[in-house]
Amino acid sequence: MFSSVVTKMIGFGLLETLYMTLVSTALAYVIGLPLGVALVVSDGSQNSFVRGINTVLGIVVNLLRSIPFLILLVTVIPVTRFIVGTSIGSTATIVPLVIASAPFVARLVESSLKEVDKGVIEAAQCMGASMTQIIYKVMLPEAKPSLIVGSAIAVTTILSYSALAGFVGGGGLGDIAVRYGYYRYQEDIMLITVALLVIIVQILQEIGMRLAKISDKRI
Amino acid sequence: MNQNRPIISIRGLEKIFYSKTGQVKALEDINLDIYEGEIFGIIGLSGAGKSTLVRCMNFLERPTKGTVFFDGKDLSKLSKKDLRIARQSIGMIFQHFNLLMQRNSIDNICFPLEIVGMDKNEAQKRAYELLELVGLSDKAKAYPAQLSGGQKQRVAIARALATKPKVLLCDEATSALDPATTHSILGLLKQINKEFGLTIVIITHEMSVIEEICQRIAIIDNSRIVEVGNVIDIFTNPKSEIAKSFASPGGDRPDRVIGNRCCQIIFDGNSSYEPILAKTVLECKAPVNILFADTRNIDGKAFGQMIIQLPEDENLSDRVVAYLRAQGLIVKEVESSV
């Protein structure tokens, strides 16, 4: 159906997309997970300084989340150039992807941790557990299934963001869809890329759900 | 069992909750001593402040005034770290068990030992011993979701005992359980109290729990302690309205008795299985009419009271009263009015 050049290009695009998505998700969690924990732990603290930190974190997270990704993509180009050295290509796209998704991940983590039964945390406090012990031994393990579901949502959202990066030369399947499908009216190529994106989302979502189910001991 | 040394002393404790809409006084002027080795009950209606009181005992809630001495230490003066160490000597169990849902029974019991930094193998060994103590050796690898309510509470008890605490606080620990399971959990607590001399503090709204297990109780109403004493004393001679309502939950005692001559018989543990009333009727050859009765069997002894209507004939009724007194019962003439 396609020439070997096109097939190769799509194959390479697929790899680029996976690369951008997975690396960005990992980095987004490196930033977002502690941020989410900080949001939960600082919430409703008796210390007014800690409460202040909570408010500031909340505002920063909301601010970053309210900027449309396409605009953020363009705005952070200087930052991207500073970090990666270029603003074009899949590695360069990772920078705006992480900036955009880390706050999103923080909110996902926050909501997962807030689901943990307050009574269980209280029980740990009764046993003399420190805050660090409560975070590592109670909150994170108890929220594990929910955190895994959250990460499936995060990875699929980041995947769709990465496709958007195609408009500014970001590489990957989105880039191919824009260049061939949008500018050159090669709808067949665009359809293939879209189909591939749909399949990847399905697979990632399914893996996430299964892992969550296996890890959940509440039946 | 040393009954003289208070393990928990509460002095002038007050707890006010502040919120945007105002403040709520949950506890006021609480003074209480709980002695080593006893099973102490705190009973009150919901909202009376009993849960707040027990949460103040390990400073899960910080009192706004007054303090708590645990084992001679003033908890309000401890640093955060020392308070955490003190808490390791105060076990606690809850109405909803509060087990870690993602850990199996044995790992739940190991949890407090991990917190104190015990060696893993040693912790496992201790956890298995405790699981055996609570009768769940076969459920070591079961997750809380696979256990019944009673089994979950048993795991919770084992977990609370892991660090060898001096006191076990039970916050409505049987309120989510059915009567049979409640009975077996209380039996376990009694056994632990006897075997290890562990002081147990029980918070409940159920008089039946108090009857079954407690030696001394405090009745809490409207943020204050209204009565403290031996279960038997409070049962037979309740002073406050709230204590009366707990002692005879069937409703008010009739304070206006209609009839000729009535008397109140108080059972306070002397005559248990003897059919006193039937014998009275047979011996005195006089019919009596029971107007009100509220008795219960505690440890094979009868407690409570009865109000009976005596026969019209003065001689007969005097004989009945004399006979009842001779049986060692307290008999009081009750005002009769029409």
PDB file of C-alpha atoms in Angstrom, chain A residues 117-120 122-131 133 137-138 141-145 215-219, chain B residues 55 58 60 84-85 87-88 90 92 94 96-103 111-112 114-116 143 145-146 159:
ATOM      1  CA  ASP A 117      -8.810   6.359  54.628  1.00  0.00           C
ATOM      2  CA  LYS A 118      -8.112   9.015  57.269  1.00  0.00           C
ATOM      3  CA  GLY A 119      -8.639   6.375  59.940  1.00  0.00           C
ATOM      4  CA  VAL A 120      -5.688   4.340  58.723  1.00  0.00           C
ATOM      5  CA  GLU A 122      -4.739   8.088  62.344  1.00  0.00           C
ATOM      6  CA  ALA A 123      -3.971   4.519  63.386  1.00  0.00           C
ATOM      7  CA  ALA A 124      -0.392   5.014  62.193  1.00  0.00           C
ATOM      8  CA  GLN A 125      -0.140   8.242  64.179  1.00  0.00           C
ATOM      9  CA  CYS A 126      -1.352   6.342  67.255  1.00  0.00           C
ATOM     10  CA  MET A 127       1.525   3.917  66.805  1.00  0.00           C
ATOM     11  CA  GLY A 128       3.946   6.805  66.853  1.00  0.00           C
ATOM     12  CA  ALA A 129       4.687   6.915  63.130  1.00  0.00           C
ATOM     13  CA  SER A 130       6.514   9.978  61.823  1.00  0.00           C
ATOM     14  CA  MET A 131       5.297  11.973  58.838  1.00  0.00           C
ATOM     15  CA  GLN A 133       6.818   6.877  57.718  1.00  0.00           C
ATOM     16  CA  LYS A 137       4.408   3.147  54.621  1.00  0.00           C
ATOM     17  CA  VAL A 138       0.774   4.228  54.612  1.00  0.00           C
ATOM     18  CA  PRO A 141       1.212   1.900  49.419  1.00  0.00           C
ATOM     19  CA  GLU A 142      -2.468   2.288  50.310  1.00  0.00           C
ATOM     20  CA  ALA A 143      -3.039   4.528  47.295  1.00  0.00           C
ATOM     21  CA  LYS A 144      -1.054   2.275  44.934  1.00  0.00           C
ATOM     22  CA  PRO A 145      -3.952   0.950  42.810  1.00  0.00           C
ATOM     23  CA  SER A 215      -2.027  -4.702  42.817  1.00  0.00           C
ATOM     24  CA  ASP A 216      -5.293  -3.988  44.606  1.00  0.00           C
ATOM     25  CA  LYS A 217      -5.811  -6.268  47.601  1.00  0.00           C
ATOM     26  CA  ARG A 218      -9.281  -4.974  48.392  1.00  0.00           C
ATOM     27  CA  ILE A 219     -10.630  -7.903  46.260  1.00  0.00           C
TER      28      ILE A 219
ATOM     29  CA  ARG B  55      -8.311  10.772  71.469  1.00  0.00           C
ATOM     30  CA  ASN B  58      -2.807   9.759  73.381  1.00  0.00           C
ATOM     31  CA  LEU B  60      -4.231  12.524  68.836  1.00  0.00           C
ATOM     32  CA  ARG B  84       5.727   9.504  69.305  1.00  0.00           C
ATOM     33  CA  ILE B  85       7.742   7.270  71.620  1.00  0.00           C
ATOM     34  CA  ARG B  87       2.415   6.628  71.867  1.00  0.00           C
ATOM     35  CA  GLN B  88       4.188   3.349  71.222  1.00  0.00           C
ATOM     36  CA  ILE B  90      -0.521   3.204  74.092  1.00  0.00           C
ATOM     37  CA  MET B  92      -5.517   1.760  70.129  1.00  0.00           C
ATOM     38  CA  PHE B  94     -11.140   1.579  66.367  1.00  0.00           C
ATOM     39  CA  HIS B  96     -13.773   0.670  61.684  1.00  0.00           C
ATOM     40  CA  PHE B  97     -10.604  -1.309  62.441  1.00  0.00           C
ATOM     41  CA  ASN B  98      -8.369   0.978  60.332  1.00  0.00           C
ATOM     42  CA  LEU B  99      -6.231  -1.832  58.985  1.00  0.00           C
ATOM     43  CA  LEU B 100      -3.934  -1.278  56.030  1.00  0.00           C
ATOM     44  CA  MET B 101      -6.012  -2.669  53.189  1.00  0.00           C
ATOM     45  CA  GLN B 102      -3.012  -3.382  50.952  1.00  0.00           C
ATOM     46  CA  ARG B 103      -1.217  -5.493  53.560  1.00  0.00           C
ATOM     47  CA  PHE B 111       3.524  -2.458  60.824  1.00  0.00           C
ATOM     48  CA  PRO B 112       3.946  -0.900  64.311  1.00  0.00           C
ATOM     49  CA  GLU B 114       8.484  -1.516  61.481  1.00  0.00           C
ATOM     50  CA  ILE B 115       7.765   1.928  62.874  1.00  0.00           C
ATOM     51  CA  VAL B 116       9.843   1.258  65.973  1.00  0.00           C
ATOM     52  CA  TYR B 143      -5.939  -9.464  53.347  1.00  0.00           C
ATOM     53  CA  ALA B 145     -10.938  -7.515  52.605  1.00  0.00           C
ATOM     54  CA  GLN B 146     -11.061 -11.300  52.977  1.00  0.00           C
ATOM     55  CA  ARG B 159      -1.509  -5.046  65.868  1.00  0.00           C
TER      56      ARG B 159
END
